[in-house]
Tab-separated table of N, CA, C and O in Angstrom:
chain	number	residue	atom	x	y	z
F	1	UNK	N	-7.293	14.398	-5.905
F	1	UNK	CA	-6.049	13.656	-5.918
F	1	UNK	C	-4.949	14.542	-6.516
F	1	UNK	O	-5.183	15.315	-7.426
F	2	UNK	N	-3.751	14.356	-6.007
F	2	UNK	CA	-2.622	15.182	-6.401
F	2	UNK	C	-2.094	14.855	-7.797
F	2	UNK	O	-1.602	15.726	-8.503
F	3	UNK	N	-2.172	13.597	-8.203
F	3	UNK	CA	-1.643	13.140	-9.489
F	3	UNK	C	-2.713	12.375	-10.259
F	3	UNK	O	-3.596	11.765	-9.666
F	4	UNK	N	-2.608	12.330	-11.604
F	4	UNK	CA	-3.579	11.567	-12.391
F	4	UNK	C	-3.314	10.057	-12.392
F	4	UNK	O	-4.220	9.277	-12.657
F	5	UNK	N	-2.069	9.640	-12.077
F	5	UNK	CA	-1.715	8.223	-12.074
F	5	UNK	C	-0.899	7.878	-10.833
F	5	UNK	O	-0.146	8.708	-10.328
F	6	UNK	N	-1.056	6.628	-10.396
F	6	UNK	CA	-0.352	6.151	-9.209
F	6	UNK	C	0.237	4.779	-9.500
F	6	UNK	O	-0.386	3.953	-10.164
F	7	UNK	N	1.442	4.549	-8.990
F	7	UNK	CA	2.096	3.255	-9.113
F	7	UNK	C	2.040	2.566	-7.758
F	7	UNK	O	2.550	3.094	-6.770
F	8	UNK	N	1.391	1.411	-7.730
F	8	UNK	CA	1.302	0.595	-6.518
F	8	UNK	C	2.341	-0.507	-6.634
F	8	UNK	O	2.383	-1.215	-7.638
F	9	UNK	N	3.190	-0.642	-5.623
F	9	UNK	CA	4.221	-1.675	-5.621
F	9	UNK	C	4.139	-2.463	-4.326
F	9	UNK	O	4.167	-1.886	-3.245
F	10	UNK	N	4.036	-3.775	-4.457
F	10	UNK	CA	4.040	-4.668	-3.296
F	10	UNK	C	5.340	-5.454	-3.318
F	10	UNK	O	5.602	-6.217	-4.247
F	11	UNK	N	6.160	-5.238	-2.293
F	11	UNK	CA	7.413	-5.964	-2.125
F	11	UNK	C	7.167	-7.072	-1.123
F	11	UNK	O	6.940	-6.808	0.059
F	12	UNK	N	7.213	-8.310	-1.596
F	12	UNK	CA	6.960	-9.465	-0.735
F	12	UNK	C	8.250	-9.905	-0.055
F	12	UNK	O	9.340	-9.813	-0.632
F	13	UNK	N	8.118	-10.384	1.175
F	13	UNK	CA	9.270	-10.833	1.955
F	13	UNK	C	10.065	-11.906	1.224
F	13	UNK	O	11.280	-11.999	1.390
F	14	UNK	N	9.423	-12.690	0.387
F	14	UNK	CA	10.075	-13.771	-0.350
F	14	UNK	C	10.860	-13.256	-1.558
F	14	UNK	O	11.442	-14.037	-2.305
F	15	UNK	N	10.873	-11.934	-1.777
F	15	UNK	CA	11.632	-11.363	-2.874
F	15	UNK	C	10.835	-11.087	-4.127
F	15	UNK	O	11.372	-10.596	-5.112
F	16	UNK	N	9.556	-11.381	-4.112
F	16	UNK	CA	8.690	-11.160	-5.282
F	16	UNK	C	8.167	-9.729	-5.264
F	16	UNK	O	7.981	-9.127	-4.211
F	17	UNK	N	7.929	-9.172	-6.439
F	17	UNK	CA	7.399	-7.825	-6.591
F	17	UNK	C	6.150	-7.864	-7.464
F	17	UNK	O	6.152	-8.506	-8.517
F	18	UNK	N	5.096	-7.202	-7.025
F	18	UNK	CA	3.889	-7.026	-7.839
F	18	UNK	C	3.648	-5.534	-7.990
F	18	UNK	O	3.732	-4.785	-7.024
F	19	UNK	N	3.375	-5.115	-9.220
F	19	UNK	CA	3.094	-3.703	-9.473
F	19	UNK	C	1.806	-3.570	-10.271
F	19	UNK	O	1.430	-4.475	-11.014
F	20	UNK	N	1.171	-2.433	-10.114
F	20	UNK	CA	0.055	-2.084	-10.991
F	20	UNK	C	-0.070	-0.577	-11.023
F	20	UNK	O	0.248	0.121	-10.061
F	21	UNK	N	-0.497	-0.093	-12.170
F	21	UNK	CA	-0.718	1.329	-12.366
F	21	UNK	C	-2.194	1.611	-12.178
F	21	UNK	O	-3.046	0.897	-12.709
F	22	UNK	N	-2.485	2.660	-11.419
F	22	UNK	CA	-3.859	3.020	-11.095
F	22	UNK	C	-4.165	4.427	-11.575
F	22	UNK	O	-3.284	5.290	-11.587
F	23	UNK	N	-5.409	4.664	-11.947
F	23	UNK	CA	-5.856	6.029	-12.211
F	23	UNK	C	-6.080	6.717	-10.870
F	23	UNK	O	-6.144	6.065	-9.818
F	24	UNK	N	-6.212	8.022	-10.904
F	24	UNK	CA	-6.485	8.766	-9.670
F	24	UNK	C	-7.766	8.266	-9.008
F	24	UNK	O	-7.825	8.129	-7.783
F	25	UNK	N	-8.768	7.940	-9.809
F	25	UNK	CA	-10.030	7.462	-9.264
F	25	UNK	C	-9.859	6.111	-8.566
F	25	UNK	O	-10.423	5.880	-7.499
F	26	UNK	N	-9.075	5.224	-9.174
F	26	UNK	CA	-8.820	3.918	-8.561
F	26	UNK	C	-8.031	4.068	-7.265
F	26	UNK	O	-8.336	3.417	-6.257
F	27	UNK	N	-7.027	4.937	-7.283
F	27	UNK	CA	-6.219	5.165	-6.083
F	27	UNK	C	-7.069	5.770	-4.962
F	27	UNK	O	-6.950	5.378	-3.798
F	28	UNK	N	-7.921	6.700	-5.323
F	28	UNK	CA	-8.792	7.329	-4.329
F	28	UNK	C	-9.743	6.309	-3.699
F	28	UNK	O	-9.983	6.336	-2.492
F	29	UNK	N	-10.261	5.395	-4.504
F	29	UNK	CA	-11.172	4.368	-3.992
F	29	UNK	C	-10.471	3.455	-2.984
F	29	UNK	O	-11.120	2.892	-2.094
F	30	UNK	N	-9.141	3.339	-3.100
F	30	UNK	CA	-8.354	2.519	-2.176
F	30	UNK	C	-7.776	3.350	-1.020
F	30	UNK	O	-6.993	2.845	-0.221
F	31	UNK	N	-8.153	4.632	-0.970
F	31	UNK	CA	-7.643	5.570	0.036
F	31	UNK	C	-6.133	5.762	-0.048
F	31	UNK	O	-5.464	5.967	0.956
F	32	UNK	N	-5.582	5.687	-1.263
F	32	UNK	CA	-4.164	5.915	-1.486
F	32	UNK	C	-3.926	7.390	-1.759
F	32	UNK	O	-4.789	8.093	-2.280
F	33	UNK	N	-2.721	7.835	-1.459
F	33	UNK	CA	-2.238	9.142	-1.870
F	33	UNK	C	-0.738	9.003	-2.096
F	33	UNK	O	-0.138	7.985	-1.730
F	34	UNK	N	-0.127	10.004	-2.698
F	34	UNK	CA	1.301	9.952	-2.974
F	34	UNK	C	2.074	9.742	-1.677
F	34	UNK	O	1.831	10.393	-0.669
F	35	UNK	N	2.987	8.768	-1.703
F	35	UNK	CA	3.802	8.478	-0.533
F	35	UNK	C	3.186	7.490	0.441
F	35	UNK	O	3.784	7.176	1.466
F	36	UNK	N	2.014	6.964	0.113
F	36	UNK	CA	1.337	5.996	0.992
F	36	UNK	C	2.189	4.745	1.144
F	36	UNK	O	2.744	4.226	0.185
F	37	UNK	N	2.312	4.266	2.370
F	37	UNK	CA	2.962	2.992	2.641
F	37	UNK	C	2.089	2.201	3.594
F	37	UNK	O	1.337	2.775	4.389
F	38	UNK	N	2.191	0.909	3.500
F	38	UNK	CA	1.432	0.023	4.391
F	38	UNK	C	2.163	-1.312	4.458
F	38	UNK	O	2.975	-1.642	3.586
F	39	UNK	N	1.869	-2.049	5.500
F	39	UNK	CA	2.445	-3.379	5.674
F	39	UNK	C	1.314	-4.379	5.750
F	39	UNK	O	0.388	-4.215	6.536
F	40	UNK	N	1.379	-5.393	4.900
F	40	UNK	CA	0.414	-6.478	4.927
F	40	UNK	C	1.118	-7.736	5.380
F	40	UNK	O	2.307	-7.712	5.710
F	41	UNK	N	0.408	-8.823	5.354
F	41	UNK	CA	1.008	-10.091	5.768
F	41	UNK	C	2.013	-10.542	4.714
F	41	UNK	O	1.644	-10.965	3.621
F	42	UNK	N	3.281	-10.392	5.025
F	42	UNK	CA	4.333	-10.842	4.127
F	42	UNK	C	4.737	-9.855	3.054
F	42	UNK	O	5.487	-10.209	2.148
F	43	UNK	N	4.274	-8.609	3.116
F	43	UNK	CA	4.665	-7.634	2.103
F	43	UNK	C	4.634	-6.212	2.652
F	43	UNK	O	4.012	-5.936	3.672
F	44	UNK	N	5.336	-5.337	1.937
F	44	UNK	CA	5.282	-3.896	2.191
F	44	UNK	C	4.752	-3.247	0.921
F	44	UNK	O	5.189	-3.584	-0.185
F	45	UNK	N	3.825	-2.325	1.075
F	45	UNK	CA	3.168	-1.648	-0.041
F	45	UNK	C	3.646	-0.203	-0.106
F	45	UNK	O	3.708	0.479	0.922
F	46	UNK	N	3.985	0.241	-1.313
F	46	UNK	CA	4.337	1.635	-1.568
F	46	UNK	C	3.459	2.155	-2.695
F	46	UNK	O	3.232	1.460	-3.680
F	47	UNK	N	2.998	3.394	-2.573
F	47	UNK	CA	2.198	4.024	-3.621
F	47	UNK	C	2.796	5.394	-3.904
F	47	UNK	O	3.022	6.181	-2.983
F	48	UNK	N	3.065	5.654	-5.185
F	48	UNK	CA	3.649	6.925	-5.596
F	48	UNK	C	2.868	7.509	-6.762
F	48	UNK	O	2.446	6.787	-7.662
F	49	UNK	N	2.685	8.830	-6.746
F	49	UNK	CA	1.931	9.521	-7.779
F	49	UNK	C	2.806	10.036	-8.909
F	49	UNK	O	3.961	10.403	-8.695
F	50	UNK	N	2.223	10.066	-10.118
F	50	UNK	CA	2.914	10.537	-11.316
F	50	UNK	C	1.983	11.375	-12.166
F	50	UNK	O	0.771	11.186	-12.170
F	51	UNK	N	2.588	12.264	-12.960
F	51	UNK	CA	1.819	13.129	-13.843
F	51	UNK	C	1.366	12.445	-15.123
F	51	UNK	O	0.445	12.914	-15.782
F	52	UNK	N	2.029	11.337	-15.510
F	52	UNK	CA	1.658	10.638	-16.742
F	52	UNK	C	2.109	9.184	-16.668
F	52	UNK	O	2.984	8.831	-15.868
F	53	UNK	N	1.531	8.360	-17.531
F	53	UNK	CA	1.976	6.970	-17.641
F	53	UNK	C	3.413	6.917	-18.159
F	53	UNK	O	4.207	6.090	-17.727
F	54	UNK	N	3.726	7.826	-19.066
F	54	UNK	CA	5.083	7.883	-19.608
F	54	UNK	C	6.096	8.180	-18.507
F	54	UNK	O	7.190	7.624	-18.495
F	55	UNK	N	5.741	9.038	-17.566
F	55	UNK	CA	6.657	9.361	-16.457
F	55	UNK	C	6.969	8.123	-15.626
F	55	UNK	O	8.098	7.950	-15.171
F	56	UNK	N	5.982	7.258	-15.438
F	56	UNK	CA	6.223	6.007	-14.700
F	56	UNK	C	7.220	5.154	-15.464
F	56	UNK	O	8.177	4.637	-14.903
F	57	UNK	N	7.015	5.027	-16.769
F	57	UNK	CA	7.890	4.190	-17.596
F	57	UNK	C	9.295	4.776	-17.702
F	57	UNK	O	10.282	4.063	-17.579
F	58	UNK	N	9.402	6.077	-17.909
F	58	UNK	CA	10.697	6.714	-18.099
F	58	UNK	C	11.515	6.794	-16.824
F	58	UNK	O	12.735	6.842	-16.865
F	59	UNK	N	10.849	6.794	-15.704
F	59	UNK	CA	11.565	6.969	-14.442
F	59	UNK	C	12.295	5.706	-14.000
F	59	UNK	O	13.118	5.768	-13.102
F	60	UNK	N	11.967	4.579	-14.595
F	60	UNK	CA	12.597	3.340	-14.170
F	60	UNK	C	12.205	2.947	-12.770
F	60	UNK	O	12.921	2.280	-12.057
F	61	UNK	N	11.020	3.352	-12.359
F	61	UNK	CA	10.584	3.202	-10.993
F	61	UNK	C	10.134	1.805	-10.623
F	61	UNK	O	10.119	1.470	-9.462
F	62	UNK	N	9.710	1.019	-11.546
F	62	UNK	CA	9.197	-0.288	-11.158
F	62	UNK	C	10.305	-1.073	-10.479
F	62	UNK	O	11.361	-1.289	-11.040
F	63	UNK	N	10.086	-1.419	-9.241
F	63	UNK	CA	11.065	-2.151	-8.460
F	63	UNK	C	11.818	-1.297	-7.465
F	63	UNK	O	12.682	-1.780	-6.765
F	64	UNK	N	11.491	-0.037	-7.369
F	64	UNK	CA	12.151	0.816	-6.388
F	64	UNK	C	11.232	1.921	-5.935
F	64	UNK	O	10.514	2.489	-6.728
F	65	UNK	N	11.251	2.208	-4.666
F	65	UNK	CA	10.405	3.251	-4.108
F	65	UNK	C	11.058	4.612	-4.321
F	65	UNK	O	12.253	4.700	-4.542
F	66	UNK	N	10.317	5.689	-4.215
F	66	UNK	CA	10.818	7.039	-4.488
F	66	UNK	C	12.135	7.339	-3.796
F	66	UNK	O	12.972	8.025	-4.335
F	67	UNK	N	12.319	6.893	-2.614
F	67	UNK	CA	13.552	7.201	-1.904
F	67	UNK	C	14.598	6.109	-2.066
F	67	UNK	O	15.678	6.225	-1.521
F	68	UNK	N	14.308	5.064	-2.844
F	68	UNK	CA	15.211	3.933	-2.910
F	68	UNK	C	16.205	3.925	-4.050
F	68	UNK	O	17.392	3.775	-3.833
F	69	UNK	N	15.759	4.066	-5.294
F	69	UNK	CA	16.645	3.841	-6.423
F	69	UNK	C	17.708	4.911	-6.618
F	69	UNK	O	18.853	4.597	-6.873
F	70	UNK	N	17.353	6.157	-6.507
F	70	UNK	CA	18.322	7.198	-6.832
F	70	UNK	C	18.949	7.807	-5.589
F	70	UNK	O	19.811	8.669	-5.706
F	71	UNK	N	18.530	7.390	-4.402
F	71	UNK	CA	19.121	7.909	-3.185
F	71	UNK	C	18.620	9.291	-2.804
F	71	UNK	O	19.117	9.899	-1.884
F	72	UNK	N	17.666	9.789	-3.540
F	72	UNK	CA	17.067	11.089	-3.244
F	72	UNK	C	15.577	10.980	-3.512
F	72	UNK	O	15.126	10.070	-4.176
F	73	UNK	N	14.829	11.897	-3.016
F	73	UNK	CA	13.384	11.841	-3.200
F	73	UNK	C	13.045	12.147	-4.649
F	73	UNK	O	13.495	13.125	-5.216
F	74	UNK	N	12.223	11.280	-5.249
F	74	UNK	CA	11.751	11.497	-6.609
F	74	UNK	C	10.398	12.182	-6.542
F	74	UNK	O	9.538	11.789	-5.790
F	75	UNK	N	10.230	13.188	-7.335
F	75	UNK	CA	8.945	13.875	-7.411
F	75	UNK	C	8.561	14.013	-8.875
F	75	UNK	O	9.403	14.329	-9.706
F	76	UNK	N	7.328	13.754	-9.157
F	76	UNK	CA	6.769	13.901	-10.489
F	76	UNK	C	7.570	13.140	-11.534
F	76	UNK	O	7.768	13.579	-12.643
F	77	UNK	N	8.090	11.948	-11.147
F	77	UNK	CA	8.769	11.084	-12.094
F	77	UNK	C	10.195	11.497	-12.424
F	77	UNK	O	10.780	10.986	-13.347
F	78	UNK	N	10.770	12.411	-11.670
F	78	UNK	CA	12.131	12.851	-11.944
F	78	UNK	C	12.969	12.670	-10.688
F	78	UNK	O	12.548	13.017	-9.598
F	79	UNK	N	14.156	12.144	-10.844
F	79	UNK	CA	15.049	11.962	-9.704
F	79	UNK	C	15.606	13.320	-9.311
F	79	UNK	O	16.204	14.011	-10.126
F	80	UNK	N	15.383	13.721	-8.077
F	80	UNK	CA	15.788	15.042	-7.601
F	80	UNK	C	17.177	14.972	-6.971
F	80	UNK	O	17.343	14.949	-5.783
F	81	UNK	N	18.193	14.923	-7.798
F	81	UNK	CA	19.571	14.862	-7.293
F	81	UNK	C	20.165	16.238	-7.248
F	81	UNK	O	19.917	17.073	-8.018
C-alpha cells in the first residue's frame, strides 16, 4: 500500500456524510487505494491516502475530496496550490 492510513468518505445523495479512518491493512482488505472512487446506492465513495493520522486531521479533509476543497490536487495531506 502506498500510504499507512486512508480516509474513506461516503457522500450520500441526501446530504449526509460518513467518514472513517482505515489502516493500510484495512484499506487493502477492501481493495482500496489512494484516489479510489465508487458509486453505491444513494452515495459516492472517495478514498484518499495519508502519511499519518495527524495529516488527516490537519488537512481539514473530512467533508471534501482531494480535488474538492482547495481546488487543486492534495497529496500527502498538503494542498498543492
